[in-house]
Short mmCIF file of C-alpha atoms in Angstrom, two decimals:
data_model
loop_
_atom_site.label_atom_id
_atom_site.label_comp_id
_atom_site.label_asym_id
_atom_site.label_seq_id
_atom_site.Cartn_x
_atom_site.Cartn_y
_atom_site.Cartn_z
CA UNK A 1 95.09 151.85 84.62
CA UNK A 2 93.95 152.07 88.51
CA UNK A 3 92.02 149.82 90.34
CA UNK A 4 90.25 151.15 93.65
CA UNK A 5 89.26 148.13 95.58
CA UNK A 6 88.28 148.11 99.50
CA UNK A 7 90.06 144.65 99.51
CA UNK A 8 94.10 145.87 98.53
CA UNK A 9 96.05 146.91 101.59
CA UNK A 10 97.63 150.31 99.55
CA UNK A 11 97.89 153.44 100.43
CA UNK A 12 96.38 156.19 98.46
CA UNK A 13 97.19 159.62 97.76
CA UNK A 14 95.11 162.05 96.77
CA UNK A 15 97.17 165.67 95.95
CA UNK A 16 95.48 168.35 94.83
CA UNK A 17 96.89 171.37 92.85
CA UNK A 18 95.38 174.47 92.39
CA UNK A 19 96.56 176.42 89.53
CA UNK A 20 95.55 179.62 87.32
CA UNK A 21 93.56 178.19 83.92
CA UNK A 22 96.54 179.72 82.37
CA UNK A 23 98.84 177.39 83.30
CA UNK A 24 96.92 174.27 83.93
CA UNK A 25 98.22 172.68 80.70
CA UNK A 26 102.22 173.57 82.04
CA UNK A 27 101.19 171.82 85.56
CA UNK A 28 100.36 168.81 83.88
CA UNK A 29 102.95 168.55 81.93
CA UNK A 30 105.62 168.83 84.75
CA UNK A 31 103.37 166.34 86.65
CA UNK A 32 103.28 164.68 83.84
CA UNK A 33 106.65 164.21 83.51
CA UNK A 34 108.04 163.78 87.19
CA UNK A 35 105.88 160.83 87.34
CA UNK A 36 107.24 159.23 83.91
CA UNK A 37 110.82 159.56 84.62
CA UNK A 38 111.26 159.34 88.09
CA UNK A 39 107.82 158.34 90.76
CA UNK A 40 106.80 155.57 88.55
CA UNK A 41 110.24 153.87 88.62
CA UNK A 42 110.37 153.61 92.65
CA UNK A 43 110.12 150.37 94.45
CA UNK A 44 106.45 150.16 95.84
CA UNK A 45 104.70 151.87 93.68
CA UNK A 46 101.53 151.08 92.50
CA UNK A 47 99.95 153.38 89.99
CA UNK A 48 98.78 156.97 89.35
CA UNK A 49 96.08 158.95 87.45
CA UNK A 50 96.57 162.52 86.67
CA UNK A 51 93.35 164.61 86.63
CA UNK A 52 92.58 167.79 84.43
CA UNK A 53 89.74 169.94 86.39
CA UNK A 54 87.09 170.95 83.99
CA UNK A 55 87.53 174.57 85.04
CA UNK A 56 90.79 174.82 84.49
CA UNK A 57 91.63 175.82 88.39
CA UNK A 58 93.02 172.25 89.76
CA UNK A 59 95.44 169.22 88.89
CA UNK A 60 94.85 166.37 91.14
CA UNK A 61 97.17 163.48 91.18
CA UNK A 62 95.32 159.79 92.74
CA UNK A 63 98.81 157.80 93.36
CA UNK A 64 98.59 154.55 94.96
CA UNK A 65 101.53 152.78 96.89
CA UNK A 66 102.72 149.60 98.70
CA UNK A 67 103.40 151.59 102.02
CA UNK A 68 103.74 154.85 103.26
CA UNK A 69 107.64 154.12 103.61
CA UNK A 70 108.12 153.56 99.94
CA UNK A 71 105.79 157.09 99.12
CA UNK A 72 108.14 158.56 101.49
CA UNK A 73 111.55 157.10 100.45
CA UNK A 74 110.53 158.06 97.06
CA UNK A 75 110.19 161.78 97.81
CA UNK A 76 113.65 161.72 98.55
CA UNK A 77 114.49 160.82 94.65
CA UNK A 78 116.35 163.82 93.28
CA UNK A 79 115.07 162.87 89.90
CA UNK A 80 112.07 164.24 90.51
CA UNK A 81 112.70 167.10 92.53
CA UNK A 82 113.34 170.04 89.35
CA UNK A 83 109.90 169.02 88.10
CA UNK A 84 108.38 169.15 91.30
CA UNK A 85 109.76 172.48 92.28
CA UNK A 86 108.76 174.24 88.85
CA UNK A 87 105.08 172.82 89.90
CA UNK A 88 105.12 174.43 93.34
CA UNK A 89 106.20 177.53 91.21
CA UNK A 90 103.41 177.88 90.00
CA UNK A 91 100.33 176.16 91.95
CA UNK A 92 99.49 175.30 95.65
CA UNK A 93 99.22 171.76 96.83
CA UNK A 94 96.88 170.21 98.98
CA UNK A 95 98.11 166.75 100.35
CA UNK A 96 95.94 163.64 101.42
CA UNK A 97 96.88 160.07 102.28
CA UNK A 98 93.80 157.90 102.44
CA UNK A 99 92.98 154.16 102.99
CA UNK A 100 89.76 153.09 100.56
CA UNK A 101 86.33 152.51 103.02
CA UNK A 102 84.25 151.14 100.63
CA UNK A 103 83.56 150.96 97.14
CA UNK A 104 79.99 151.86 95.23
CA UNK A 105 78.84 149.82 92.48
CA UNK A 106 75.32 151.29 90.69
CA UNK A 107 72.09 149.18 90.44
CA UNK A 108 72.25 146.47 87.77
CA UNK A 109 69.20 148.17 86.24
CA UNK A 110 70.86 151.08 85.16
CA UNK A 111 73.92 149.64 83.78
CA UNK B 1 85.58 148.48 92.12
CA UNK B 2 86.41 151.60 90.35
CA UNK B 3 88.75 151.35 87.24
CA UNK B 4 90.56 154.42 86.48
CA UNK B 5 91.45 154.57 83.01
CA UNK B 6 92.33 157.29 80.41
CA UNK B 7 90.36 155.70 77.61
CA UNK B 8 86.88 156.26 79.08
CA UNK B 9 84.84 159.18 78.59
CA UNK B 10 83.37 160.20 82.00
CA UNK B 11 82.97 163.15 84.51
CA UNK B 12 85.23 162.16 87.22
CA UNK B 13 84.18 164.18 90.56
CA UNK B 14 87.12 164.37 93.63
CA UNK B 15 84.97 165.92 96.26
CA UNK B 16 87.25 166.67 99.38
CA UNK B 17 85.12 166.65 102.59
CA UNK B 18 87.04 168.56 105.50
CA UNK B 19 86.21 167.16 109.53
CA UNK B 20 87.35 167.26 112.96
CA UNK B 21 88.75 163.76 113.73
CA UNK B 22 86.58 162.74 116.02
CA UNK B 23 83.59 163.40 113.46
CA UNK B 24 85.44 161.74 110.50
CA UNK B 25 83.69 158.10 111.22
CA UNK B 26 80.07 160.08 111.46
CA UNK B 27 80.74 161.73 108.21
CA UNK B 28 81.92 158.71 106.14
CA UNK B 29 78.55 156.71 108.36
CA UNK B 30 76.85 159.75 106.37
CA UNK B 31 78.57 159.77 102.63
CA UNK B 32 78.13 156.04 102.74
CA UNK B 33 74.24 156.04 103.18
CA UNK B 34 73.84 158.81 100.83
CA UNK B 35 75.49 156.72 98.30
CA UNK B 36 74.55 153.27 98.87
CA UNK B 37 71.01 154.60 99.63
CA UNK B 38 70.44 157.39 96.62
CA UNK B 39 73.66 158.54 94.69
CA UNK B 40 74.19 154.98 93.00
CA UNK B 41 70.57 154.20 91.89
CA UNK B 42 71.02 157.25 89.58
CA UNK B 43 71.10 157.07 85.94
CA UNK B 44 74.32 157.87 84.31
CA UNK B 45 76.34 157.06 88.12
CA UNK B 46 79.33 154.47 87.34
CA UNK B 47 81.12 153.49 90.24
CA UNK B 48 82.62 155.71 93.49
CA UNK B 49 84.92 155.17 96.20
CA UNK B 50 85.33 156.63 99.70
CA UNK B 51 88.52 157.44 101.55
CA UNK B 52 89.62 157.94 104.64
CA UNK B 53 92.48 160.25 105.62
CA UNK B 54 95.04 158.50 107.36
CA UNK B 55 95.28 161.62 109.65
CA UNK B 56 91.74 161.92 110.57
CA UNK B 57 91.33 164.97 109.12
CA UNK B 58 89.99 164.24 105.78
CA UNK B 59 87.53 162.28 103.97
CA UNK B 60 87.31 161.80 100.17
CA UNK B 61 84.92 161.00 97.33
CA UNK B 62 86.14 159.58 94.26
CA UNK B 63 83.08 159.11 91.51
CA UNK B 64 82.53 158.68 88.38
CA UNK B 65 79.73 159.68 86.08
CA UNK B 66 78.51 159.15 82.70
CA UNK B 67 78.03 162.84 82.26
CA UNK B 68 77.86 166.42 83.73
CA UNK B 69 74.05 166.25 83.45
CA UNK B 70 73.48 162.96 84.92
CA UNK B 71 75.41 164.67 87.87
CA UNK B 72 73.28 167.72 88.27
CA UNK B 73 70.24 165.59 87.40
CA UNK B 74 71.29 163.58 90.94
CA UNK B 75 71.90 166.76 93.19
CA UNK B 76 68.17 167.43 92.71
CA UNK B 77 67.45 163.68 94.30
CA UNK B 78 65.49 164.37 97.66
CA UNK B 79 66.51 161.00 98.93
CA UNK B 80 70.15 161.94 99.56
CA UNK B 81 69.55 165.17 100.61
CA UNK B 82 68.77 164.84 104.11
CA UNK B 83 72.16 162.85 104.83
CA UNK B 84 74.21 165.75 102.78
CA UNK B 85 72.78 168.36 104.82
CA UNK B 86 73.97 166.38 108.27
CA UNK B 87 77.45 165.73 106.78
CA UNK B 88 77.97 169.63 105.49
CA UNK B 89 77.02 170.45 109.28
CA UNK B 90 79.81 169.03 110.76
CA UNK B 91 82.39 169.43 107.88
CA UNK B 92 83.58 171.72 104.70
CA UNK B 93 83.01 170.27 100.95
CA UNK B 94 85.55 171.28 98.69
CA UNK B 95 84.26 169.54 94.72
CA UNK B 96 86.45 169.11 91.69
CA UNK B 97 85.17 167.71 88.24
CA UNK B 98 87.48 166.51 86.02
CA UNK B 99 88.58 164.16 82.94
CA UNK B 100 91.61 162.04 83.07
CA UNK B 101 94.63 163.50 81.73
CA UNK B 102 97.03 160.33 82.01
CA UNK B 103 97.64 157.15 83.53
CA UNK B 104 101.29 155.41 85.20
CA UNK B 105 101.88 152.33 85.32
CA UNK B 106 105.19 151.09 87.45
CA UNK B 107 108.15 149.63 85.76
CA UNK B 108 107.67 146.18 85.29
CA UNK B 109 111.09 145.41 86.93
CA UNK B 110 109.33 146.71 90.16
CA UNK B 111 106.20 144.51 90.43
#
């Protein structure tokens, strides 16, 4: 679970993949995987969310860390790095690092 | 607060907002009274955060709906509309829908 609060000092990345439909499902997987058995074990890290596009065209990973240094000393990790190569294989990534401005919360009424 | 979570059904959108740096302020100035002002009274909207590119160059919608519909029924909402066309003057809109494929938590040995 990930919690997006304007209060936590984090910083948050937002990658985007784009993919053909056909191989969506393998993107995710190798995501999938380089977060579960190597990102996830790093010092500083917070969480992640993987996200399936609807239309099949994009995987974007929300990843939130401690600091940039720990993001960065992570991507280092050769544990990761066969998964991650496989992905670029096969989709293009778009990069983002991103501090929360503020956070919307709807009307009570419509709760 | 937004909770990201893989056990909720909802429409998440990651709408990536391209800008100049020095109109990246104006343009979050923009998103935020679009949403605080319009986007959130909507029926079906459940919570939406906006980020801020550490390198300027960037800003980023995170929201989540209760469906595709309640979306689209939004978009059609004259009171935003006047804020959306200022902010797609001065910067590109790339949108993404999605559902959430997975979520990572860190090892507990690293908290």
């Amino acid at each position: 679970m990930t919690i997006i609060s304007e209060d936590e000092e984090l910083v948050t990345f937002i990658n985007v993949f784009t993919v053909s439909p056909d191989n969506q499902q393998r993107l995710i997987d190798l995501l999938d995987r380089a977060t579960d058995l190597a990102v996830r074990h790093a010092n500083g890290f917070v969480s992640a969310a993987l996200h399936r596009s609807l239309d099949g065209t994009k995987v974007t990973m929300y990843a939130q860390w401690q600091s940039m240094e720990a993001y960065q000393a992570m991507r280092g990790d050769p544990a990761a790095t066969p998964y991650l190569i496989e992905a670029l294989a096969i989709a293009t990534f778009e990069p983002g690092a991103y501090s929360v401005a503020r956070t919307f919360a709807p009307l009570a009424a419509n709760r």
